[in-house]
PDB file of C-alpha atoms in Angstrom:
ATOM      1  CA  UNK A   1     249.984 131.041 138.198  1.00  0.00           C
ATOM      2  CA  UNK A   2     250.187 134.187 136.129  1.00  0.00           C
ATOM      3  CA  UNK A   3     250.762 134.471 132.426  1.00  0.00           C
ATOM      4  CA  UNK A   4     254.274 135.223 131.218  1.00  0.00           C
ATOM      5  CA  UNK A   5     255.416 138.877 131.412  1.00  0.00           C
ATOM      6  CA  UNK A   6     253.123 139.707 134.324  1.00  0.00           C
ATOM      7  CA  UNK A   7     254.483 140.858 137.678  1.00  0.00           C
ATOM      8  CA  UNK A   8     253.090 138.858 140.601  1.00  0.00           C
ATOM      9  CA  UNK A   9     252.311 140.385 143.977  1.00  0.00           C
ATOM     10  CA  UNK A  10     251.756 138.113 146.961  1.00  0.00           C
ATOM     11  CA  UNK A  11     249.439 138.692 149.913  1.00  0.00           C
ATOM     12  CA  UNK A  12     247.324 137.030 152.583  1.00  0.00           C
ATOM     13  CA  UNK A  13     243.587 137.615 152.730  1.00  0.00           C
ATOM     14  CA  UNK A  14     242.747 140.104 155.528  1.00  0.00           C
ATOM     15  CA  UNK A  15     246.400 140.473 156.637  1.00  0.00           C
ATOM     16  CA  UNK A  16     247.136 144.025 157.746  1.00  0.00           C
ATOM     17  CA  UNK A  17     250.508 145.523 158.618  1.00  0.00           C
ATOM     18  CA  UNK A  18     251.541 148.820 160.165  1.00  0.00           C
ATOM     19  CA  UNK A  19     250.280 150.222 163.427  1.00  0.00           C
ATOM     20  CA  UNK A  20     246.728 150.950 164.612  1.00  0.00           C
ATOM     21  CA  UNK A  21     246.911 154.525 163.301  1.00  0.00           C
ATOM     22  CA  UNK A  22     248.099 153.513 159.843  1.00  0.00           C
ATOM     23  CA  UNK A  23     247.133 149.940 159.023  1.00  0.00           C
ATOM     24  CA  UNK A  24     247.539 148.821 155.440  1.00  0.00           C
ATOM     25  CA  UNK A  25     247.274 145.712 153.274  1.00  0.00           C
ATOM     26  CA  UNK A  26     250.821 144.821 152.165  1.00  0.00           C
ATOM     27  CA  UNK A  27     251.539 143.362 148.734  1.00  0.00           C
ATOM     28  CA  UNK A  28     254.967 141.739 148.313  1.00  0.00           C
ATOM     29  CA  UNK A  29     257.063 140.893 145.269  1.00  0.00           C
ATOM     30  CA  UNK A  30     258.524 137.908 147.124  1.00  0.00           C
ATOM     31  CA  UNK A  31     256.676 135.150 148.954  1.00  0.00           C
ATOM     32  CA  UNK A  32     259.441 134.732 151.544  1.00  0.00           C
ATOM     33  CA  UNK A  33     259.204 138.410 152.555  1.00  0.00           C
ATOM     34  CA  UNK A  34     255.419 138.116 152.914  1.00  0.00           C
ATOM     35  CA  UNK A  35     255.804 135.045 155.116  1.00  0.00           C
ATOM     36  CA  UNK A  36     258.492 136.775 157.221  1.00  0.00           C
ATOM     37  CA  UNK A  37     256.265 139.807 157.775  1.00  0.00           C
ATOM     38  CA  UNK A  38     253.343 137.569 158.733  1.00  0.00           C
ATOM     39  CA  UNK A  39     255.413 135.555 161.208  1.00  0.00           C
ATOM     40  CA  UNK A  40     256.825 138.740 162.742  1.00  0.00           C
ATOM     41  CA  UNK A  41     253.327 140.105 163.348  1.00  0.00           C
ATOM     42  CA  UNK A  42     251.620 136.798 164.226  1.00  0.00           C
ATOM     43  CA  UNK A  43     254.308 134.374 165.445  1.00  0.00           C
ATOM     44  CA  UNK A  44     251.827 131.852 166.888  1.00  0.00           C
ATOM     45  CA  UNK A  45     249.478 131.705 163.884  1.00  0.00           C
ATOM     46  CA  UNK A  46     249.629 129.179 161.054  1.00  0.00           C
ATOM     47  CA  UNK A  47     250.678 130.774 157.779  1.00  0.00           C
ATOM     48  CA  UNK A  48     247.539 131.036 155.612  1.00  0.00           C
ATOM     49  CA  UNK A  49     247.219 130.324 151.915  1.00  0.00           C
ATOM     50  CA  UNK A  50     249.217 132.773 149.802  1.00  0.00           C
ATOM     51  CA  UNK A  51     247.137 134.741 147.312  1.00  0.00           C
ATOM     52  CA  UNK A  52     248.519 136.198 144.089  1.00  0.00           C
ATOM     53  CA  UNK A  53     247.501 139.272 142.143  1.00  0.00           C
ATOM     54  CA  UNK A  54     249.220 141.199 139.370  1.00  0.00           C
ATOM     55  CA  UNK A  55     251.041 144.533 139.699  1.00  0.00           C
ATOM     56  CA  UNK A  56     249.565 146.385 136.736  1.00  0.00           C
ATOM     57  CA  UNK A  57     245.982 145.305 137.476  1.00  0.00           C
ATOM     58  CA  UNK A  58     246.431 146.663 141.027  1.00  0.00           C
ATOM     59  CA  UNK A  59     247.833 149.947 139.717  1.00  0.00           C
ATOM     60  CA  UNK A  60     244.971 150.261 137.206  1.00  0.00           C
ATOM     61  CA  UNK A  61     242.405 149.631 139.960  1.00  0.00           C
ATOM     62  CA  UNK A  62     244.003 152.190 142.272  1.00  0.00           C
ATOM     63  CA  UNK A  63     244.141 154.798 139.479  1.00  0.00           C
ATOM     64  CA  UNK A  64     240.575 154.174 138.308  1.00  0.00           C
ATOM     65  CA  UNK A  65     238.503 157.179 139.436  1.00  0.00           C
ATOM     66  CA  UNK A  66     235.301 155.096 139.315  1.00  0.00           C
ATOM     67  CA  UNK A  67     236.705 152.629 141.867  1.00  0.00           C
ATOM     68  CA  UNK A  68     235.109 153.542 145.192  1.00  0.00           C
ATOM     69  CA  UNK A  69     236.457 150.572 147.203  1.00  0.00           C
ATOM     70  CA  UNK A  70     238.104 152.104 150.305  1.00  0.00           C
ATOM     71  CA  UNK A  71     240.400 149.078 150.712  1.00  0.00           C
ATOM     72  CA  UNK A  72     242.346 150.128 147.618  1.00  0.00           C
ATOM     73  CA  UNK A  73     243.478 153.232 149.492  1.00  0.00           C
ATOM     74  CA  UNK A  74     245.011 150.929 152.117  1.00  0.00           C
ATOM     75  CA  UNK A  75     247.107 148.849 149.704  1.00  0.00           C
ATOM     76  CA  UNK A  76     250.860 149.231 149.998  1.00  0.00           C
ATOM     77  CA  UNK A  77     253.304 147.632 147.590  1.00  0.00           C
ATOM     78  CA  UNK A  78     256.389 146.572 149.548  1.00  0.00           C
ATOM     79  CA  UNK A  79     259.629 146.645 147.538  1.00  0.00           C
ATOM     80  CA  UNK A  80     262.081 143.761 147.894  1.00  0.00           C
ATOM     81  CA  UNK A  81     264.572 144.268 150.722  1.00  0.00           C
ATOM     82  CA  UNK A  82     267.484 144.503 148.276  1.00  0.00           C
ATOM     83  CA  UNK A  83     265.744 147.310 146.365  1.00  0.00           C
ATOM     84  CA  UNK A  84     265.498 149.441 149.492  1.00  0.00           C
ATOM     85  CA  UNK A  85     269.144 148.734 150.294  1.00  0.00           C
ATOM     86  CA  UNK A  86     270.205 149.670 146.750  1.00  0.00           C
ATOM     87  CA  UNK A  87     268.270 152.940 146.977  1.00  0.00           C
ATOM     88  CA  UNK A  88     270.181 153.820 150.165  1.00  0.00           C
ATOM     89  CA  UNK A  89     273.479 152.918 148.468  1.00  0.00           C
ATOM     90  CA  UNK A  90     272.622 155.220 145.548  1.00  0.00           C
ATOM     91  CA  UNK A  91     271.762 158.051 147.902  1.00  0.00           C
ATOM     92  CA  UNK A  92     275.029 157.625 149.801  1.00  0.00           C
ATOM     93  CA  UNK A  93     277.036 157.472 146.572  1.00  0.00           C
ATOM     94  CA  UNK A  94     275.465 160.614 145.146  1.00  0.00           C
ATOM     95  CA  UNK A  95     275.442 162.535 148.409  1.00  0.00           C
ATOM     96  CA  UNK A  96     272.230 164.190 147.289  1.00  0.00           C
ATOM     97  CA  UNK A  97     268.528 163.493 147.446  1.00  0.00           C
ATOM     98  CA  UNK A  98     266.921 160.094 146.998  1.00  0.00           C
ATOM     99  CA  UNK A  99     267.636 158.382 143.684  1.00  0.00           C
ATOM    100  CA  UNK A 100     263.929 157.626 143.316  1.00  0.00           C
ATOM    101  CA  UNK A 101     261.014 157.925 145.657  1.00  0.00           C
ATOM    102  CA  UNK A 102     257.336 157.125 145.336  1.00  0.00           C
ATOM    103  CA  UNK A 103     254.700 159.409 146.738  1.00  0.00           C
TER     104      UNK A 103
END
């Protein structure tokens, strides 16, 4: 468990998503979305133990110029499904560019 006011991110050890050209380590805000993604990619495998990390510690590690771990470049924070849907709704309502986009 994390201390109060921290944002948990859920993942499975060594679980990669994406395709062979662009594999990444997904980090989810919701356990159920992590489990769904795992089952979609590996339907016959037993769901492993869920690991937890914290959003701001991940961001600090990624932004740290002294961090030379290549796995940090392969991390991808997956927004909750509803967040992606809301972003599309905002774009449709405004008729303009994305309301907010990372990267």
